[in-house]
Short mmCIF file of C-alpha atoms in Angstrom, two decimals:
data_model
loop_
_atom_site.label_atom_id
_atom_site.label_comp_id
_atom_site.label_asym_id
_atom_site.label_seq_id
_atom_site.Cartn_x
_atom_site.Cartn_y
_atom_site.Cartn_z
CA UNK A 1178 32.37 98.43 126.48
CA UNK A 1179 31.56 99.40 129.83
CA UNK A 1180 33.48 96.91 131.74
CA UNK A 1181 36.89 98.98 131.17
CA UNK A 1182 39.91 97.68 132.36
CA UNK A 1183 41.92 101.11 133.19
CA UNK A 1184 45.30 99.22 134.30
CA UNK A 1185 45.14 97.20 130.94
CA UNK A 1186 44.54 100.28 128.70
CA UNK A 1187 47.09 102.28 130.32
CA UNK A 1188 49.38 99.10 130.00
CA UNK A 1189 48.42 99.02 126.25
CA UNK A 1190 49.14 102.82 125.77
CA UNK A 1191 52.51 102.62 127.64
CA UNK A 1192 53.63 99.03 125.64
CA UNK A 1193 52.54 101.12 122.21
CA UNK A 1194 55.85 102.91 122.99
CA UNK A 1195 58.35 100.01 122.98
CA UNK A 1196 56.77 98.47 119.85
CA UNK A 1197 59.47 100.59 117.17
CA UNK A 1198 62.05 98.05 117.97
CA UNK A 1199 64.51 100.64 118.87
CA UNK A 1200 65.35 99.55 122.38
CA UNK A 1201 65.85 95.82 120.74
CA UNK A 1202 68.44 97.77 118.06
CA UNK A 1203 70.30 99.64 120.53
CA UNK A 1204 70.60 96.83 123.24
CA UNK A 1205 71.75 94.54 120.12
CA UNK A 1206 74.33 96.87 119.19
CA UNK A 1207 75.64 97.74 122.70
CA UNK A 1208 75.92 93.91 123.14
CA UNK A 1209 77.58 93.55 119.61
CA UNK A 1210 80.00 96.09 120.90
CA UNK A 1211 81.19 94.57 123.72
CA UNK A 1212 82.28 91.70 121.59
CA UNK A 1213 83.87 94.18 119.53
CA UNK A 1214 86.01 95.58 122.12
CA UNK A 1215 87.03 92.34 123.79
CA UNK A 1216 87.83 90.91 119.96
CA UNK A 1217 89.96 93.82 119.31
CA UNK A 1218 92.12 93.41 122.33
CA UNK A 1219 92.19 89.76 121.26
CA UNK A 1220 93.58 90.54 117.79
CA UNK A 1221 96.04 93.07 119.47
CA UNK A 1222 94.91 96.53 119.37
CA UNK A 1223 96.31 98.85 121.77
CA UNK A 1224 94.11 99.61 124.64
CA UNK A 1225 93.68 103.50 124.13
CA UNK A 1226 92.50 102.82 120.34
CA UNK A 1227 90.15 100.25 121.78
CA UNK A 1228 88.65 102.88 124.13
CA UNK A 1229 88.36 105.42 121.54
CA UNK A 1230 86.57 103.29 119.14
CA UNK A 1231 84.22 101.69 121.87
CA UNK A 1232 82.99 105.42 123.28
CA UNK A 1233 82.56 106.42 119.67
CA UNK A 1234 80.72 103.48 118.65
CA UNK A 1235 78.73 103.98 122.24
CA UNK A 1236 78.11 107.20 121.11
CA UNK A 1237 76.68 106.44 117.84
CA UNK A 1238 74.53 104.04 119.43
CA UNK A 1239 73.16 106.42 121.88
CA UNK A 1240 72.88 108.94 119.08
CA UNK A 1241 70.42 106.30 117.13
CA UNK A 1242 68.51 105.62 119.42
CA UNK A 1243 67.80 109.18 120.58
CA UNK A 1244 67.27 110.33 117.27
CA UNK A 1245 65.35 107.23 116.11
CA UNK A 1246 62.84 108.04 119.28
CA UNK A 1247 62.50 111.51 118.56
CA UNK A 1248 62.31 111.70 114.75
CA UNK A 1249 60.36 108.31 114.19
CA UNK A 1250 58.53 106.92 116.94
CA UNK A 1251 57.23 110.17 118.36
CA UNK A 1252 56.04 111.49 115.12
CA UNK A 1253 53.96 108.46 114.66
CA UNK A 1254 52.67 107.48 117.89
CA UNK A 1255 52.26 110.98 119.24
CA UNK A 1256 53.38 112.46 122.59
CA UNK A 1257 52.19 111.06 125.81
CA UNK A 1258 53.17 111.63 129.90
CA UNK A 1259 52.22 108.85 131.63
CA UNK A 1260 51.23 109.15 135.43
CA UNK A 1261 53.62 109.71 137.85
CA UNK A 1262 53.88 105.95 139.23
CA UNK A 1263 54.16 104.90 135.58
CA UNK A 1264 57.27 108.07 135.37
CA UNK A 1265 58.54 106.60 138.81
CA UNK A 1266 59.24 102.94 137.39
CA UNK A 1267 60.66 104.37 133.98
CA UNK A 1268 62.92 106.48 136.10
CA UNK A 1269 63.88 103.59 138.42
CA UNK A 1270 64.77 101.53 134.93
CA UNK A 1271 67.02 104.16 133.66
CA UNK A 1272 68.95 104.34 137.04
CA UNK A 1273 68.86 100.73 136.95
CA UNK A 1274 70.18 100.50 133.30
CA UNK A 1275 72.71 103.28 134.30
CA UNK A 1276 74.20 102.01 137.14
CA UNK A 1277 74.45 98.35 135.58
CA UNK A 1278 76.20 99.75 132.56
CA UNK A 1279 78.63 100.95 134.75
CA UNK A 1280 79.59 98.21 136.41
CA UNK A 1281 79.39 96.59 132.85
CA UNK A 1282 82.07 99.37 131.72
CA UNK A 1283 84.27 98.71 135.01
CA UNK A 1284 84.32 94.87 134.44
CA UNK A 1285 85.21 95.26 130.82
CA UNK A 1286 88.00 97.57 131.70
CA UNK A 1287 89.39 95.65 134.15
CA UNK A 1288 88.88 92.91 131.50
CA UNK A 1289 90.90 95.12 128.94
CA UNK A 1290 93.63 95.71 131.37
CA UNK A 1291 94.14 92.24 132.51
CA UNK A 1292 93.94 92.90 136.05
CA UNK A 1293 91.33 89.99 136.59
CA UNK A 1294 92.96 89.18 140.01
CA UNK A 1295 91.57 92.09 141.20
CA UNK A 1296 88.59 90.54 142.53
CA UNK A 1297 90.23 87.01 143.15
CA UNK A 1298 89.14 84.14 141.22
CA UNK A 1299 86.23 81.53 141.94
CA UNK A 1300 87.19 78.21 139.66
CA UNK A 1301 86.32 78.03 136.85
CA UNK A 1302 85.31 81.28 136.30
CA UNK A 1303 86.55 84.50 137.72
CA UNK A 1304 84.44 86.77 140.13
CA UNK A 1305 84.05 89.52 137.35
CA UNK A 1306 82.26 87.19 135.22
CA UNK A 1307 80.01 86.06 137.57
CA UNK A 1308 79.09 89.51 138.79
CA UNK A 1309 78.85 90.76 135.53
CA UNK A 1310 76.42 87.91 134.31
CA UNK A 1311 74.47 88.22 137.79
CA UNK A 1312 73.96 92.21 136.95
CA UNK A 1313 72.82 91.50 133.73
CA UNK A 1314 70.13 89.07 134.82
CA UNK A 1315 68.98 91.20 137.77
CA UNK A 1316 69.06 94.30 135.41
CA UNK A 1317 67.02 92.89 132.36
CA UNK A 1318 64.48 91.09 134.69
CA UNK A 1319 63.80 94.48 136.58
CA UNK A 1320 63.71 96.11 133.35
CA UNK A 1321 61.30 93.37 132.32
CA UNK A 1322 59.03 94.08 135.04
CA UNK A 1323 59.17 97.55 135.15
CA UNK A 1324 58.80 98.14 131.30
CA UNK A 1325 56.38 95.20 130.83
CA UNK A 1326 58.30 94.03 128.29
CA UNK A 1327 59.14 90.35 128.51
CA UNK A 1328 61.57 90.46 125.76
CA UNK A 1329 63.88 91.76 128.40
CA UNK A 1330 64.38 88.74 130.29
CA UNK A 1331 65.46 87.04 126.91
CA UNK A 1332 68.01 90.14 126.53
CA UNK A 1333 69.30 89.54 130.12
CA UNK A 1334 70.18 86.01 129.04
CA UNK A 1335 71.88 87.64 125.77
CA UNK A 1336 73.93 89.91 127.95
CA UNK A 1337 74.67 87.61 130.74
CA UNK A 1338 76.12 84.36 129.43
CA UNK A 1339 78.86 85.22 126.52
CA UNK A 1340 81.11 86.44 129.64
CA UNK A 1341 81.26 83.66 131.90
CA UNK A 1342 81.07 81.05 128.84
CA UNK A 1343 84.09 82.35 126.73
CA UNK A 1344 86.28 82.90 130.27
CA UNK A 1345 85.44 79.29 130.58
CA UNK A 1346 86.11 78.27 127.09
CA UNK A 1347 89.53 80.08 127.01
CA UNK A 1348 90.75 78.52 129.93
CA UNK A 1349 90.35 75.46 127.74
CA UNK A 1350 91.18 76.49 124.31
CA UNK A 1351 92.99 79.54 122.38
CA UNK A 1352 90.88 79.64 119.43
CA UNK A 1353 90.76 83.25 118.29
CA UNK A 1354 87.16 85.16 117.70
CA UNK A 1355 85.64 83.59 120.23
CA UNK A 1356 84.55 86.93 121.62
CA UNK A 1357 82.81 87.65 118.49
CA UNK A 1358 80.92 84.58 118.25
CA UNK A 1359 79.98 84.52 121.65
CA UNK A 1360 78.80 88.06 121.54
CA UNK A 1361 77.85 88.12 118.06
CA UNK A 1362 75.26 85.50 117.64
CA UNK A 1363 72.69 87.07 120.64
CA UNK A 1364 73.46 90.14 119.48
CA UNK A 1365 72.19 89.65 115.91
CA UNK A 1366 69.21 88.05 117.03
CA UNK A 1367 68.40 90.85 119.09
CA UNK A 1368 69.20 93.07 115.87
CA UNK A 1369 66.75 90.94 113.75
CA UNK A 1370 64.11 91.29 116.25
CA UNK A 1371 64.42 94.88 116.26
CA UNK A 1372 64.28 95.21 112.59
CA UNK A 1373 61.12 92.95 112.49
CA UNK A 1374 59.83 95.26 115.01
CA UNK A 1375 60.82 98.39 113.66
CA UNK A 1376 59.33 97.61 109.98
CA UNK A 1377 56.46 96.30 111.41
CA UNK A 1378 56.23 99.77 113.31
CA UNK A 1379 56.65 101.68 110.34
CA UNK A 1380 54.50 99.51 108.11
CA UNK A 1381 51.46 100.16 110.85
CA UNK A 1382 52.31 103.38 111.67
CA UNK A 1383 52.96 105.72 108.66
CA UNK A 1384 53.57 109.42 109.48
CA UNK A 1385 49.94 110.98 109.41
CA UNK A 1386 49.70 113.11 106.34
CA UNK A 1387 48.42 116.72 105.90
CA UNK A 1388 45.26 115.48 104.63
CA UNK A 1389 44.48 113.30 107.68
CA UNK A 1390 45.72 116.23 109.88
CA UNK A 1391 43.40 118.48 109.04
CA UNK A 1392 40.42 116.18 107.94
CA UNK A 1393 37.59 117.41 109.31
CA UNK A 1394 34.73 115.51 107.41
CA UNK A 1395 33.69 113.60 110.44
CA UNK B 102 1.75 105.36 144.00
CA UNK B 103 4.63 103.06 145.90
CA UNK B 104 5.25 101.06 142.73
CA UNK B 105 6.27 103.79 140.38
CA UNK B 106 7.94 105.53 143.02
CA UNK B 107 10.18 102.23 143.74
CA UNK B 108 10.70 102.19 139.69
CA UNK B 109 11.84 105.60 139.75
CA UNK B 110 14.25 104.62 143.05
CA UNK B 111 15.86 101.83 140.97
CA UNK B 112 16.01 103.42 137.78
CA UNK B 113 18.05 106.24 139.47
CA UNK B 114 21.34 105.58 138.95
CA UNK B 115 20.45 105.09 135.18
CA UNK B 116 19.21 108.43 135.19
CA UNK B 117 22.23 109.57 136.61
CA UNK B 118 24.47 108.43 133.91
CA UNK B 119 26.66 111.31 132.23
CA UNK B 120 25.26 111.21 128.80
CA UNK B 121 28.45 113.34 127.34
CA UNK B 122 30.55 110.20 128.75
CA UNK B 123 28.33 107.55 127.81
CA UNK B 124 29.09 108.03 124.09
CA UNK B 125 31.20 105.42 123.00
CA UNK B 126 34.02 107.30 121.45
CA UNK B 127 33.82 109.88 124.05
CA UNK B 128 34.00 107.20 126.75
CA UNK B 129 37.05 106.09 125.02
CA UNK B 130 38.96 109.43 124.87
CA UNK B 131 38.01 110.14 128.55
CA UNK B 132 39.46 106.47 129.49
CA UNK B 133 42.68 107.22 127.80
CA UNK B 134 43.19 110.21 129.21
CA UNK B 135 42.37 109.67 132.50
CA UNK B 136 45.08 107.06 132.76
CA UNK B 137 47.73 109.35 131.49
CA UNK B 138 48.51 112.81 132.77
CA UNK B 139 48.47 114.47 128.96
CA UNK B 140 48.63 112.91 125.61
CA UNK B 141 48.42 115.01 122.37
CA UNK B 142 46.48 114.43 119.32
CA UNK B 143 48.46 112.00 117.16
CA UNK B 144 48.71 109.53 120.05
CA UNK B 145 44.75 109.56 120.80
CA UNK B 146 44.00 109.11 117.03
CA UNK B 147 46.55 106.14 117.33
CA UNK B 148 45.11 104.45 120.37
CA UNK B 149 41.58 105.13 119.91
CA UNK B 150 41.32 104.57 116.07
CA UNK B 151 39.39 107.77 115.42
CA UNK B 152 39.61 109.65 112.88
CA UNK B 153 41.38 113.13 113.30
CA UNK B 154 38.12 115.04 112.64
CA UNK B 155 35.98 112.79 114.64
CA UNK B 156 38.21 113.00 117.54
CA UNK B 157 38.66 116.57 117.17
CA UNK B 158 34.73 117.33 117.26
CA UNK B 159 34.35 115.03 120.35
CA UNK B 160 37.14 116.92 121.91
CA UNK B 161 35.21 120.28 121.53
CA UNK B 162 32.52 118.99 123.18
CA UNK B 163 34.42 117.18 126.22
CA UNK B 164 36.47 120.86 126.57
CA UNK B 165 32.94 122.88 126.24
CA UNK B 166 31.86 120.75 129.07
CA UNK B 167 34.80 121.72 131.36
CA UNK B 168 36.10 117.95 131.17
CA UNK B 169 39.05 118.40 128.87
CA UNK B 170 41.92 121.00 128.82
CA UNK B 171 43.30 121.69 125.77
CA UNK B 172 46.93 123.28 125.76
CA UNK B 173 49.22 125.07 123.39
CA UNK B 174 52.80 124.86 124.19
CA UNK B 175 55.93 124.96 121.97
CA UNK B 176 57.93 121.95 121.39
CA UNK B 177 61.35 122.23 119.14
CA UNK B 178 60.05 125.86 118.69
CA UNK B 179 57.12 124.33 116.72
CA UNK B 180 53.53 124.89 118.18
CA UNK B 181 52.16 121.53 120.02
CA UNK B 182 48.77 120.98 121.43
CA UNK B 183 48.22 118.45 124.55
CA UNK B 184 45.31 117.39 126.14
CA UNK B 185 44.71 116.65 129.64
CA UNK B 186 41.59 115.69 131.72
CA UNK B 187 40.39 118.70 134.23
CA UNK B 188 39.89 118.18 137.90
CA UNK B 189 36.05 118.07 137.12
CA UNK B 190 36.87 115.49 134.20
CA UNK B 191 38.65 113.55 136.37
CA UNK B 192 35.67 113.64 138.74
CA UNK B 193 32.97 112.95 135.93
CA UNK B 194 34.66 109.75 134.95
CA UNK B 195 34.82 108.59 138.44
CA UNK B 196 31.30 109.14 139.02
CA UNK B 197 30.48 107.49 135.59
CA UNK B 198 32.39 104.78 136.40
CA UNK B 199 30.41 104.05 139.84
CA UNK B 200 26.97 104.54 138.43
CA UNK B 201 27.91 102.43 135.53
CA UNK B 202 28.94 99.59 137.79
CA UNK B 203 25.90 100.52 140.13
CA UNK B 204 23.53 99.99 137.45
CA UNK B 205 25.15 96.92 136.01
CA UNK B 206 25.02 95.13 139.36
CA UNK B 207 21.65 95.81 139.85
CA UNK B 208 20.44 94.35 136.70
CA UNK B 209 18.40 90.97 137.68
CA UNK B 210 20.45 87.58 136.56
#
């Protein structure tokens, strides 16, 4: 009891804010969105419409994330402000995710308008695909470190590999639905992990009832 | 009386242990508030496993000692209570840790 590991206490408290599965569901939905966008292009949907669909779904995903944290997580586990050092880490993570998201969108746009030659080609995988994979791996590994969340390493692989794999396969086959398949499988796995964590979170952290909130027996 | 004075010298760190913090539940509360900047009641209930009433009673004692500051604020137009350690509380917790470490280090093998 008296051999208190304060670092471990802080880490445990911080990790508890990530056990709701909402990050997993959010990132899974975004990955699925990549697959849907590229598949729509494959199925001949006009690029303007794809843009509208992607932006709308992206906003819905963000809405789910913000609402989930605000109305489900915080009322159940409480409100906390971590130390300045921890807040700085989280800010860096947010910045990193934002930059990588912008890079991802730019690369996706380049892919959608078919202007892949912009970056030149490194056979057999185009440079944008390699860059996208590298950005994903660096971002998610940094995320795993900054957020003390080991699952992010795996998610980095899930985000990094579909793009170059499909680009390579596309040079050998004209099979339709490759994008959806390549992005769909990892995103569904992420969604399953997220939903399981979310279920556990709801089970383990029921909302505090008025009786509990006003309990003054002890 | 060299023996007794020596004994009292050895026991001095133990005698200086802050009894208010030494109670296990309060020690846990202080430890959680020490590692964060501020937290609300719900967060402490979840992290410490204490009941609401128990937590409330211990926090009242810590507040009375000047170790914990209880701040009322509004979040989304609803009243909300946030708790944080005062400078005095942080200092007391650091002294407590040092004292406990010394007491435990001084124990014979």
